[in-house]
XYZ file of C-alpha atoms in Angstrom:
758
model
C 0.349 0.114 -0.234
C 1.456 3.686 -0.819
C 0.803 7.165 -0.935
C 1.148 9.407 -4.034
C 2.624 13.146 -2.854
C 2.110 16.982 -4.000
C 5.132 18.328 -5.635
C 4.053 21.273 -5.053
C 3.024 24.517 -7.737
C 6.555 26.261 -6.066
C 5.890 30.334 -4.190
C 8.274 32.537 -4.295
C 8.368 35.236 -1.827
C 7.959 32.325 2.448
C 10.662 33.020 3.912
C 11.370 31.303 7.596
C 13.333 31.937 10.265
C 16.431 30.079 11.941
C 18.004 31.244 13.875
C 20.122 32.992 13.647
C 19.328 33.951 9.665
C 16.748 34.461 7.922
C 16.990 31.945 5.992
C 14.696 33.029 1.829
C 13.549 29.947 0.635
C 10.974 27.562 -1.548
C 8.800 24.524 -0.384
C 8.161 22.083 -2.931
C 7.257 19.248 -1.809
C 5.428 18.302 1.086
C 4.000 16.181 3.246
C 1.824 17.261 6.302
C -2.049 15.345 7.066
C -3.997 17.524 9.281
C -4.315 14.363 10.985
C -0.953 13.246 13.767
C 0.507 12.329 16.536
C 2.886 13.514 18.275
C 6.090 11.960 19.736
C 8.806 13.489 22.906
C 11.714 13.812 21.267
C 14.187 14.012 23.788
C 12.880 9.823 24.241
C 14.230 9.325 21.399
C 15.767 10.372 18.020
C 14.106 10.458 14.678
C 14.945 9.153 11.555
C 13.295 9.865 8.234
C 14.211 8.250 4.284
C 13.335 9.773 1.032
C 13.691 10.362 -2.105
C 14.902 14.953 -3.059
C 12.872 14.876 -6.252
C 14.835 17.549 -6.966
C 18.751 18.184 -7.716
C 19.071 21.413 -4.779
C 17.947 20.441 -1.020
C 18.530 24.259 0.530
C 16.830 23.337 3.338
C 13.687 20.542 5.556
C 10.782 21.999 7.376
C 9.888 19.570 10.829
C 6.182 19.431 12.883
C 7.010 20.512 16.203
C 6.180 21.654 19.113
C 7.575 23.453 22.218
C 5.671 25.171 25.568
C 8.369 25.537 27.421
C 12.217 27.626 27.491
C 13.711 27.949 23.608
C 15.466 23.946 22.710
C 18.460 22.556 21.755
C 17.737 20.894 18.013
C 19.865 18.961 16.611
C 19.780 17.682 12.706
C 21.853 15.556 10.246
C 21.474 15.203 7.245
C 23.055 11.301 5.229
C 23.310 10.319 2.041
C 22.329 7.234 0.899
C 25.217 4.858 1.565
C 25.108 7.172 5.137
C 27.653 9.513 4.746
C 26.667 12.379 6.807
C 26.680 15.754 4.503
C 25.445 17.689 6.910
C 25.391 18.868 10.604
C 23.233 21.693 11.763
C 21.961 22.478 14.967
C 19.031 25.483 15.292
C 17.399 26.784 17.992
C 13.421 26.565 18.268
C 11.383 29.226 20.071
C 8.211 27.789 22.857
C 5.867 27.194 20.143
C 2.289 26.531 21.515
C 0.578 23.721 21.264
C -1.695 23.550 17.830
C -3.493 20.634 17.084
C -0.951 18.652 14.128
C 1.972 21.457 15.735
C 4.312 24.424 14.041
C 5.493 24.435 11.104
C 10.041 24.472 11.584
C 12.092 25.453 9.278
C 15.742 23.621 9.169
C 17.905 25.628 6.403
C 20.614 25.244 5.714
C 24.156 27.466 5.595
C 24.149 26.014 1.687
C 22.108 24.536 -1.379
C 23.444 20.723 -1.670
C 23.308 19.101 -4.736
C 20.904 15.979 -4.540
C 20.283 13.144 -6.832
C 16.807 12.771 -6.900
C 16.243 9.415 -7.360
C 18.161 8.920 -4.660
C 17.604 7.701 -1.342
C 18.550 10.187 1.861
C 17.792 10.240 5.551
C 17.574 13.178 8.745
C 17.814 12.785 11.508
C 16.961 14.823 15.571
C 17.753 14.634 18.390
C 16.776 17.184 21.404
C 17.239 17.012 24.981
C 14.671 18.978 25.981
C 11.348 16.962 27.199
C 8.554 20.150 25.989
C 10.014 19.617 22.386
C 7.486 17.232 20.501
C 7.501 15.956 16.609
C 4.517 15.354 14.599
C 4.299 12.490 12.736
C 0.862 10.430 10.568
C 0.484 6.720 11.330
C 2.558 4.913 7.829
C -1.496 2.172 9.366
C -3.417 4.635 8.459
C -2.950 6.851 5.669
C -1.374 4.331 3.551
C -4.049 2.092 4.012
C -5.617 2.154 -0.088
C -4.336 1.747 -2.036
C -1.873 4.376 -5.091
C 0.915 4.181 -7.613
C 4.386 1.946 -5.945
C 6.161 4.635 -6.506
C 5.218 7.065 -3.893
C 5.739 5.134 -0.538
C 9.692 5.415 -1.745
C 9.159 8.993 -2.048
C 8.183 9.870 0.706
C 10.219 6.642 2.674
C 9.132 5.727 6.038
C 10.809 6.826 9.725
C 11.370 5.672 13.535
C 11.427 7.254 17.079
C 12.115 4.811 18.545
C 9.733 2.490 18.842
C 7.129 3.165 16.917
C 7.532 1.941 13.237
C 5.472 2.258 10.033
C 5.662 6.303 10.419
C 6.556 9.727 8.108
C 7.285 12.904 10.069
C 5.470 15.997 9.097
C 7.672 17.506 6.263
C 8.459 19.875 3.469
C 11.587 20.116 1.703
C 12.482 23.168 0.550
C 15.317 25.020 -2.429
C 16.525 28.212 -3.269
C 16.533 30.237 -5.980
C 19.295 28.269 -8.925
C 20.816 28.806 -12.197
C 21.898 25.306 -13.786
C 18.246 24.252 -15.960
C 17.153 20.644 -15.087
C 17.288 18.056 -16.539
C 15.728 15.821 -20.253
C 16.572 12.243 -20.847
C 14.585 9.704 -22.356
C 12.554 10.888 -24.926
C 10.954 8.485 -26.736
C 8.026 9.303 -29.588
C 4.358 6.313 -29.955
C 2.585 6.258 -32.468
C -0.965 5.905 -31.001
C -2.241 6.190 -34.555
C -1.687 7.752 -38.609
C -3.127 11.306 -37.326
C -1.432 11.046 -32.956
C 1.997 10.329 -31.786
C 2.687 10.596 -28.116
C 5.734 11.870 -26.737
C 7.332 10.768 -23.416
C 10.483 11.502 -21.631
C 12.156 12.128 -18.271
C 13.474 15.511 -16.197
C 15.640 15.844 -13.065
C 13.806 18.138 -11.281
C 9.813 19.556 -10.720
C 9.195 20.823 -14.330
C 7.045 22.660 -16.607
C 7.727 21.919 -19.809
C 6.195 22.350 -24.463
C 6.693 21.318 -27.877
C 7.831 22.531 -30.923
C 7.587 21.007 -33.660
C 7.040 20.622 -37.588
C 7.488 18.794 -41.205
C 11.075 18.898 -41.846
C 12.544 21.200 -43.927
C 9.418 23.366 -43.297
C 10.780 26.518 -40.904
C 6.061 27.626 -39.732
C 6.227 25.605 -36.119
C 3.027 24.473 -33.956
C 3.875 24.770 -30.549
C 2.167 23.089 -28.141
C 1.703 25.678 -24.006
C 3.582 26.057 -21.030
C 0.563 25.039 -18.247
C 2.076 26.933 -15.389
C 2.245 23.258 -13.235
C 5.551 22.170 -12.167
C 5.478 17.947 -12.561
C 7.583 15.661 -11.456
C 8.552 13.009 -13.907
C 12.033 10.936 -12.411
C 13.089 8.080 -14.886
C 12.006 4.559 -13.423
C 9.725 6.221 -11.084
C 6.992 8.094 -14.269
C 6.638 10.561 -17.709
C 6.028 13.586 -18.641
C 4.215 13.288 -22.071
C 2.400 14.625 -24.789
C 0.220 14.065 -27.506
C 0.635 15.930 -31.238
C -1.561 16.108 -33.175
C 0.198 15.238 -37.045
C -0.650 13.567 -40.492
C 0.471 10.484 -41.456
C 3.859 8.663 -43.894
C 5.366 12.311 -42.545
C 9.150 12.839 -40.711
C 8.771 15.525 -37.641
C 11.594 17.312 -36.276
C 10.938 18.445 -32.604
C 11.964 19.843 -29.153
C 11.644 20.003 -26.230
C 11.552 23.028 -24.023
C 11.303 22.066 -20.350
C 11.709 24.379 -17.265
C 12.218 24.472 -13.643
C 10.679 27.286 -10.977
C 13.151 29.720 -11.036
C 12.408 29.711 -14.759
C 15.811 28.208 -16.298
C 15.583 26.478 -19.641
C 16.787 23.354 -21.626
C 16.003 22.114 -24.684
C 16.446 18.750 -25.825
C 16.257 18.100 -30.027
C 14.820 14.710 -32.169
C 13.003 13.194 -34.260
C 10.027 10.437 -35.146
C 8.619 9.768 -38.503
C 3.998 9.281 -37.884
C 2.640 6.381 -39.433
C 3.192 4.925 -42.421
C 0.024 4.099 -44.023
C -0.542 2.361 -47.694
C -1.611 5.019 -49.997
C 0.607 7.779 -49.118
C 1.545 10.836 -50.962
C 3.386 8.893 -53.379
C 0.266 7.209 -54.784
C -2.436 8.614 -56.346
C -4.699 6.642 -54.872
C -6.812 8.970 -51.647
C -5.196 7.487 -48.307
C -7.679 5.731 -46.229
C -9.355 7.156 -43.167
C -7.857 5.992 -40.353
C -9.880 5.673 -36.880
C -8.865 8.741 -34.720
C -6.931 9.688 -31.219
C -9.155 10.013 -29.012
C -9.097 12.586 -27.802
C -12.538 12.626 -25.704
C -11.451 13.135 -22.165
C -14.560 11.037 -19.998
C -17.374 12.915 -18.402
C -18.010 13.729 -15.025
C -22.280 13.553 -13.181
C -23.606 12.301 -10.230
C -20.980 13.529 -8.139
C -22.414 13.214 -4.664
C -21.237 12.690 -0.642
C -21.989 9.125 -0.333
C -21.408 9.767 2.915
C -19.258 11.725 6.408
C -18.207 12.166 9.559
C -16.448 14.689 11.462
C -13.040 13.109 10.001
C -13.817 11.697 6.866
C -15.671 11.802 3.624
C -17.211 8.937 0.941
C -16.991 10.689 -2.102
C -19.202 9.224 -5.129
C -19.435 9.085 -9.070
C -20.124 8.061 -12.406
C -18.084 8.397 -16.067
C -20.081 7.821 -19.432
C -17.074 5.634 -19.909
C -14.204 3.133 -18.262
C -12.004 5.711 -16.217
C -9.899 5.054 -13.504
C -11.032 8.120 -10.357
C -8.790 10.632 -8.372
C -10.027 12.469 -5.759
C -8.347 15.901 -4.246
C -9.543 16.983 -0.802
C -8.446 20.626 -0.311
C -9.245 23.822 1.588
C -9.309 26.303 -1.589
C -12.153 25.749 -4.258
C -9.082 25.133 -7.219
C -8.493 22.903 -5.764
C -4.684 23.782 -4.773
C -2.499 22.384 -1.442
C -4.861 19.129 -1.523
C -4.687 17.499 2.261
C -4.637 14.489 0.856
C -4.801 12.724 -2.983
C -6.767 9.427 -3.186
C -6.864 6.918 -6.713
C -8.367 4.387 -6.972
C -6.012 2.774 -10.161
C -9.629 0.622 -11.509
C -10.769 0.908 -14.562
C -14.979 0.827 -14.160
C -17.868 3.472 -15.004
C -18.779 3.447 -11.356
C -16.338 5.562 -8.146
C -16.509 6.045 -4.316
C -13.823 7.441 -3.017
C -13.313 7.317 0.951
C -10.644 9.278 2.828
C -9.008 8.446 6.159
C -9.431 9.847 9.606
C -7.552 13.019 8.379
C -10.492 15.973 8.209
C -10.835 18.186 10.690
C -14.342 18.250 12.655
C -17.173 20.996 11.124
C -15.206 22.308 8.939
C -15.123 22.697 4.524
C -13.461 21.141 1.813
C -14.063 21.087 -1.362
C -13.625 17.638 -3.363
C -12.296 17.819 -7.151
C -12.927 14.737 -8.419
C -10.782 13.488 -11.762
C -11.407 10.596 -13.674
C -8.654 9.147 -17.271
C -9.989 7.465 -19.544
C -6.806 5.045 -21.338
C -5.982 7.133 -23.710
C -5.153 9.860 -21.639
C -7.808 11.506 -21.851
C -8.696 13.401 -18.102
C -11.696 15.709 -16.885
C -12.743 17.016 -13.418
C -15.487 18.104 -10.795
C -16.248 20.247 -7.925
C -17.854 19.467 -4.984
C -17.697 21.734 -1.876
C -18.935 19.983 1.402
C -18.818 19.863 5.288
C -16.501 17.493 7.853
C -19.624 16.700 10.460
C -19.146 18.496 14.692
C -18.674 16.038 17.020
C -17.962 11.911 16.352
C -21.692 10.111 15.594
C -22.517 13.199 12.825
C -21.593 10.607 10.014
C -25.156 10.454 8.097
C -25.013 11.743 4.337
C -25.135 15.553 4.074
C -28.785 16.317 2.818
C -28.221 20.009 0.325
C -24.070 20.090 -0.200
C -22.631 23.343 -3.024
C -23.773 21.535 -6.360
C -20.829 20.001 -8.257
C -19.072 23.226 -10.565
C -18.549 22.129 -14.301
C -15.598 19.640 -15.126
C -13.432 20.215 -16.994
C -10.663 18.735 -19.748
C -8.031 20.634 -17.788
C -7.827 19.250 -14.164
C -6.529 22.167 -11.372
C -3.155 20.882 -10.761
C -1.195 18.541 -12.772
C 2.514 16.890 -10.453
C 2.035 14.406 -7.166
C -0.350 14.637 -4.688
C -0.381 12.432 -1.104
C -2.683 9.637 -2.110
C -4.196 6.559 -0.410
C -7.602 5.559 -1.954
C -10.668 3.407 -0.537
C -8.699 0.104 -2.439
C -11.379 -3.078 -2.674
C -8.101 -4.961 -3.665
C -7.789 -4.190 0.711
C -11.923 -6.429 1.462
C -10.739 -10.137 2.484
C -14.208 -10.343 0.034
C -13.397 -12.323 -3.656
C -14.710 -12.088 -6.829
C -14.294 -15.874 -8.611
C -14.318 -17.503 -11.776
C -15.931 -20.640 -13.278
C -15.661 -22.051 -17.233
C -17.913 -24.192 -18.097
C -19.079 -25.617 -21.687
C -22.259 -24.557 -22.754
C -25.451 -27.017 -22.993
C -25.211 -28.476 -25.727
C -21.482 -27.200 -27.203
C -19.186 -26.527 -26.375
C -18.788 -22.658 -25.800
C -17.827 -21.177 -22.723
C -20.033 -19.774 -19.845
C -18.431 -17.645 -17.619
C -19.993 -17.535 -13.776
C -18.552 -14.914 -11.462
C -19.647 -16.180 -7.542
C -18.867 -13.801 -4.823
C -19.786 -13.271 -1.200
C -21.892 -11.523 1.453
C -20.013 -7.993 1.927
C -19.945 -8.277 6.007
C -21.380 -4.896 6.330
C -24.742 -6.467 5.833
C -26.747 -7.429 2.793
C -27.124 -3.324 0.574
C -30.443 -2.915 -0.277
C -30.013 -2.424 -3.652
C -28.561 -6.132 -5.068
C -25.828 -6.079 -6.744
C -24.711 -5.433 -9.798
C -22.310 -6.924 -12.155
C -20.262 -5.320 -14.942
C -17.820 -7.413 -17.333
C -14.328 -5.115 -19.140
C -12.905 -6.248 -22.100
C -9.077 -6.042 -22.223
C -10.045 -2.741 -24.383
C -11.977 -1.255 -21.144
C -14.937 -1.944 -23.368
C -17.736 -3.130 -20.817
C -19.665 -6.042 -22.819
C -22.547 -7.187 -20.304
C -23.675 -6.386 -17.350
C -26.680 -8.119 -14.823
C -29.025 -6.196 -12.229
C -29.739 -9.239 -8.825
C -31.522 -9.031 -5.823
C -29.535 -9.115 -2.896
C -29.016 -12.624 -1.565
C -27.881 -13.990 -4.697
C -23.649 -14.671 -4.953
C -23.682 -15.704 -8.598
C -24.421 -14.454 -12.695
C -23.669 -16.507 -15.239
C -21.906 -15.114 -18.934
C -22.688 -16.205 -22.085
C -21.467 -15.061 -25.891
C -18.352 -14.626 -24.785
C -15.989 -15.143 -27.359
C -11.878 -15.923 -26.475
C -9.846 -12.768 -24.963
C -9.084 -10.960 -21.614
C -12.527 -10.409 -19.219
C -12.392 -8.552 -15.698
C -15.291 -7.917 -13.271
C -16.316 -6.273 -10.932
C -18.805 -6.961 -8.601
C -20.699 -4.258 -7.418
C -23.135 -3.534 -4.177
C -25.581 -0.854 -4.467
C -26.478 1.173 -0.952
C -29.538 3.976 -2.124
C -28.055 4.404 -5.394
C -24.277 4.144 -4.976
C -22.893 1.798 -6.349
C -19.924 0.949 -4.392
C -17.667 -2.551 -5.336
C -16.775 -5.222 -2.079
C -13.902 -6.642 -3.889
C -11.229 -5.843 -6.482
C -11.552 -6.241 -9.576
C -11.240 -9.907 -11.154
C -9.324 -10.533 -14.442
C -10.000 -14.306 -16.462
C -9.082 -15.123 -19.141
C -11.315 -17.224 -21.790
C -9.723 -19.735 -24.384
C -11.518 -21.384 -26.794
C -13.499 -24.941 -26.131
C -12.246 -27.357 -28.328
C -12.931 -31.037 -27.663
C -10.315 -33.922 -29.354
C -11.729 -36.479 -31.975
C -9.921 -38.599 -30.269
C -11.226 -41.150 -32.488
C -10.972 -40.623 -36.117
C -11.838 -44.404 -36.797
C -15.209 -44.837 -34.546
C -16.862 -41.821 -35.774
C -16.872 -41.326 -38.839
C -17.955 -44.767 -38.307
C -21.026 -43.662 -36.809
C -22.012 -41.741 -39.274
C -21.456 -43.388 -41.828
C -24.219 -46.423 -39.494
C -26.164 -43.496 -39.073
C -27.036 -42.891 -42.634
C -27.515 -46.406 -43.458
C -29.807 -46.497 -40.781
C -31.591 -43.950 -42.737
C -31.868 -45.015 -45.146
C -33.547 -48.466 -44.540
C -35.654 -46.776 -42.307
C -37.280 -44.911 -45.335
C -36.864 -48.440 -47.675
C -38.892 -49.508 -44.615
C -41.777 -47.172 -44.335
C -42.161 -47.266 -48.655
C -41.987 -51.036 -48.280
C -45.364 -51.199 -45.933
C -47.155 -47.921 -47.238
C -46.728 -49.733 -51.105
C -46.528 -53.040 -50.741
C -48.074 -53.397 -54.030
C -45.157 -51.872 -55.965
C -41.795 -53.227 -54.091
C -43.308 -56.812 -54.334
C -41.630 -58.229 -57.167
C -38.229 -57.132 -54.955
C -38.733 -58.869 -52.496
C -39.696 -62.366 -54.410
C -43.975 -62.236 -53.399
C -47.048 -61.252 -55.029
C -49.893 -59.390 -54.382
C -51.814 -60.758 -52.288
C -49.671 -62.956 -49.568
C -50.295 -61.498 -46.441
C -46.850 -60.935 -43.402
C -43.668 -61.208 -44.396
C -41.342 -62.656 -46.299
C -37.267 -64.429 -44.911
C -35.804 -61.375 -47.067
C -38.279 -58.414 -44.998
C -37.526 -60.457 -42.412
C -33.791 -60.842 -42.412
C -33.772 -56.972 -43.432
C -36.159 -56.219 -40.718
C -33.591 -57.727 -38.344
C -30.979 -55.280 -40.149
C -32.398 -52.184 -39.293
C -32.977 -53.253 -35.738
C -29.522 -54.188 -34.962
C -28.615 -50.548 -37.817
C -30.195 -48.597 -34.625
C -29.080 -50.268 -32.294
C -25.396 -50.003 -33.309
C -25.748 -46.352 -34.538
C -27.312 -44.395 -30.804
C -24.683 -47.527 -29.662
C -21.584 -45.367 -31.072
C -23.710 -42.338 -30.647
C -24.119 -42.104 -27.564
C -20.470 -43.393 -26.264
C -18.593 -40.422 -29.585
C -21.279 -37.653 -26.909
C -20.228 -38.907 -23.159
C -16.335 -39.139 -24.978
C -16.409 -35.510 -26.392
C -18.239 -34.325 -22.932
C -16.025 -36.159 -21.550
C -12.858 -34.661 -23.607
C -14.225 -31.545 -22.723
C -14.793 -31.700 -18.615
C -11.573 -33.468 -18.517
C -9.737 -30.460 -20.654
C -10.915 -26.996 -18.494
C -9.856 -29.598 -15.500
C -6.614 -29.385 -17.190
C -6.925 -25.848 -17.849
C -7.932 -24.277 -14.721
C -5.663 -24.890 -12.474
C -3.294 -22.290 -15.170
C -6.537 -20.309 -15.780
C -6.586 -19.549 -12.331
C -2.473 -18.981 -12.149
C -3.061 -16.530 -15.749
C -5.449 -14.353 -13.078
C -3.302 -14.278 -10.104
C -0.360 -12.842 -12.836
C -1.490 -10.376 -14.638
C -2.698 -8.981 -10.906
C -0.002 -9.358 -9.895
C 2.295 -7.932 -12.947
C -0.209 -4.910 -13.281
C 0.038 -3.730 -9.887
C 4.330 -3.822 -9.798
C 6.266 -1.100 -7.996
C 10.179 -0.911 -6.507
C 11.252 -2.530 -4.132
C 11.897 -1.755 -0.088
C 15.007 -1.237 -1.663
C 13.919 1.392 -4.262
C 15.053 -1.071 -7.167
C 13.025 -0.977 -10.858
C 10.189 -2.414 -10.985
C 11.221 -5.835 -12.588
C 13.977 -7.186 -11.410
C 14.735 -9.786 -14.097
C 13.261 -10.123 -17.228
C 13.558 -14.075 -19.167
C 11.800 -16.002 -22.495
C 11.079 -18.254 -19.517
C 11.160 -16.431 -16.447
C 9.778 -13.026 -15.159
C 11.642 -11.831 -11.819
C 9.365 -8.757 -10.383
C 8.876 -7.089 -6.862
C 4.464 -6.581 -6.156
C 3.227 -5.245 -2.671
C 1.078 -9.107 -2.597
C 0.242 -8.894 0.489
C -1.006 -5.961 0.310
C 0.832 -4.740 3.732
C 3.406 -1.761 2.831
C 5.987 -4.115 1.664
C 6.974 -5.230 -2.073
C 8.066 -8.556 -1.724
C 10.592 -9.988 -4.594
C 8.596 -12.532 -7.026
C 9.331 -14.757 -9.635
C 7.710 -16.999 -12.014
C 9.840 -19.486 -14.341
C 9.370 -23.078 -16.202
C 11.330 -25.904 -14.627
C 10.338 -29.537 -15.902
C 7.271 -28.531 -18.175
C 5.906 -26.661 -14.536
C 5.115 -23.559 -13.818
C 6.283 -22.311 -10.395
C 6.931 -19.128 -8.250
C 8.883 -18.868 -5.701
C 8.354 -15.474 -3.295
C 10.948 -13.627 -1.920
C 9.744 -11.074 1.447
C 12.727 -8.766 3.060
C 13.467 -8.247 6.231
C 16.138 -6.584 8.775
C 16.037 -2.848 8.552
C 17.632 -1.863 6.197
C 15.760 -4.545 3.883
C 17.312 -6.969 3.020
C 16.161 -9.425 0.132
C 17.904 -13.173 0.979
C 17.759 -15.294 -2.068
C 17.917 -18.199 0.539
C 14.239 -17.184 1.626
C 12.579 -18.326 -1.371
C 9.380 -19.918 -1.424
C 9.417 -21.948 -3.821
C 5.597 -23.040 -5.240
C 4.589 -25.097 -8.409
C 1.625 -23.665 -9.773
C 0.429 -26.088 -12.699
C 2.122 -28.069 -14.584
C 1.641 -30.116 -17.902
C 3.133 -27.017 -19.977
C 4.588 -27.750 -23.221
C 8.028 -26.116 -23.078
C 9.067 -24.684 -26.639
C 12.715 -22.881 -27.123
C 11.125 -19.344 -27.570
C 9.880 -20.179 -24.075
C 6.378 -18.579 -22.388
C 7.522 -15.066 -21.951
C 8.257 -12.027 -23.665
C 8.205 -8.422 -23.670
C 7.405 -5.235 -25.993
C 8.502 -1.710 -25.752
C 6.435 2.185 -25.879
C 5.336 1.883 -29.169
C 4.624 -1.936 -28.794
C 8.008 -3.003 -30.758
C 8.873 -6.747 -29.947
C 12.835 -6.297 -27.886
C 14.630 -8.524 -28.278
C 17.073 -11.062 -25.683
C 18.615 -9.932 -23.565
C 15.977 -8.057 -22.344
C 16.669 -3.549 -20.883
C 14.055 -4.204 -18.068
C 13.330 -0.376 -17.838
C 12.673 -0.322 -21.579
C 9.483 -3.110 -21.055
C 5.590 -2.256 -21.529
C 3.974 -4.552 -21.671
C 4.894 -8.584 -20.980
C 3.654 -11.130 -23.516
C 2.464 -14.502 -22.131
C 2.386 -17.688 -23.580
C 1.852 -21.137 -23.433
C 0.181 -23.923 -24.362
C -1.402 -26.263 -21.395
C -1.850 -30.739 -22.423
C -4.487 -32.251 -19.600
C -3.185 -35.158 -17.697
C -3.507 -37.639 -19.592
C -3.044 -38.104 -22.662
C -5.454 -38.757 -25.789
C -7.862 -36.885 -23.499
C -7.908 -33.406 -24.480
C -7.254 -31.046 -27.003
C -3.921 -28.957 -26.290
C -4.712 -25.141 -24.698
C -3.375 -22.034 -26.286
C -3.966 -19.832 -23.519
C -2.732 -15.624 -24.498
C -2.727 -12.982 -22.056
C -0.049 -9.361 -22.931
C -0.245 -7.579 -19.605
C 0.549 -3.678 -19.082
C 1.891 -2.601 -15.347
C -0.276 0.603 -14.626
C 3.095 1.583 -12.803
C 5.491 1.533 -16.045
C 3.110 3.418 -18.509
C 4.438 6.868 -19.849
C 3.316 9.874 -18.189
C 1.706 8.702 -15.495
């Protein structure tokens, strides 16, 4: 579980007093939730790790309380190797008690150059018994799912025996003249009319791109946004989508500036999509579907529940999109107190804050949803928290939502933690069975009743395909925990089950993914099959002859050696009748055995493949939510044809385990290493290995392949930092030979934290 922190827009003119001198600096990063606790600093030293996400550091702010005489505060600043970079003693004046503490700045005598992505730490000590330091309970604040990198940016703190906490702190920078560094520029063809440029910056930047067809002087340009976004290598990307013409080469130049106005540039060239029948052809270009530039429409933004310290906000979108909720005391949503994320791509959105709000206080909720193409919309709603505990009923009258916009109130990283369904103990499971009389699979979704009781509006189940399109939807009454779906072609799907409480659709569990394959019945005895068909044809023919003989005896009497007036049946007729009966019995027997055998083949085939489907579903969930290790390592540790290793918080406890899927002797196995110690250590000897499924066909190409930013296949050895999509291709055999056809599986997984522009 992680948290994403807002990179504040730098406001010049801020200054903080630190004896014995004034320090003019700007705060570019702040972690200061309203709800926090304090502890006596004299009892134990406080140590905080963090990533500076900037190129210089001038000071650190902390939140203190000192109701005694002047106190002495010792500050120590260390690099990633524990080398002391700076030591400072500051005099803390009288600071009377205030909710959340009072901000105190420890200004450095000089500005220190830092690596934005390295881990640094600072330690605070004091002998004054009146000096208290404020911290946030990490377990409380990180109870929601959010992007992986934010936890590593914020870092963790220790104060004696207190663990799983983070100090309230801010990072400051003084004016400097070093321009930001731009790196990692890549281009992705979106369509014949659009190309996306992604890149990294060494510090929070505002940016624009100028571009034109090669050889032309008239340039098109995007505009500076006025906000500063951190897009460090290995954490996120800055990205811009440009409108282009097909079959063309373009020159482009990226302009990036920091908050002090220092600007840098990076030039490059890209080719747009090559379309058959281009400029050299007399035929008109085929029309390409335009790039999706329409943001999702936000509707029905409302307060679903509120208490004295938390709020639940709900809204809907007209297309599948993710959700982000900022809570601020300002109407424009700036300087949010917290920013919560739910990366489930869906139509219904419900996010609830933790207990971080102040009673009887007016706040603004800014809802944001982004579709798969990166288009986003925002809407704002005002609300007031309850005055005392127990006033947690939904607010009846609230300020109407402000008009939604395709532009957000602010960009960048922000403090977050969303109401993650993944933390729920509920599960959604799938069963794939054969449809009646055929091999078309039926998808069965089952779930459990929520622990807080049956919803008064029943349940809703949405099925989405791999392109995030809603394919089927069903409503079910309370007390029903099963829904079936048919007519689903082979492919990747995910299902979301919602509980409807007074018109608020809130998912009861994380979205569950499933792979549907073509059901294949193997004809293991083709001779029996064709013999059955032949006997069936003969039986029908004999039966027709028999009927004709009975009804038109006169015309066929010569054929049987009878006279027309003779009664009864001849010996030949009796033999023919016996042959007809034997044929019918034999045909029924062969056909029954064949159908029963075919059903058995399908049943055994589905049973043999079900384990691998479940393994794929679990693997997909873990790969999609991969993140950096507890040591700051890149999310993907290794990538091969028969194995992949990565980091993911599979137990939802804030610790990222090292996960390894690998092939061994025709079996897919899974290894898990849980880090231990302080600092954390991933010991290979502690790896726990579990066999997931056997009977996988072994090939020279392996089962894993990898794709880059532009969708092109990556060659081996693979540069893990270039991976944007992972493909799993395997053929599974049933355990018994000649019982079911080998079933090919394919799943392409896009880890959400490796996508551009996040």
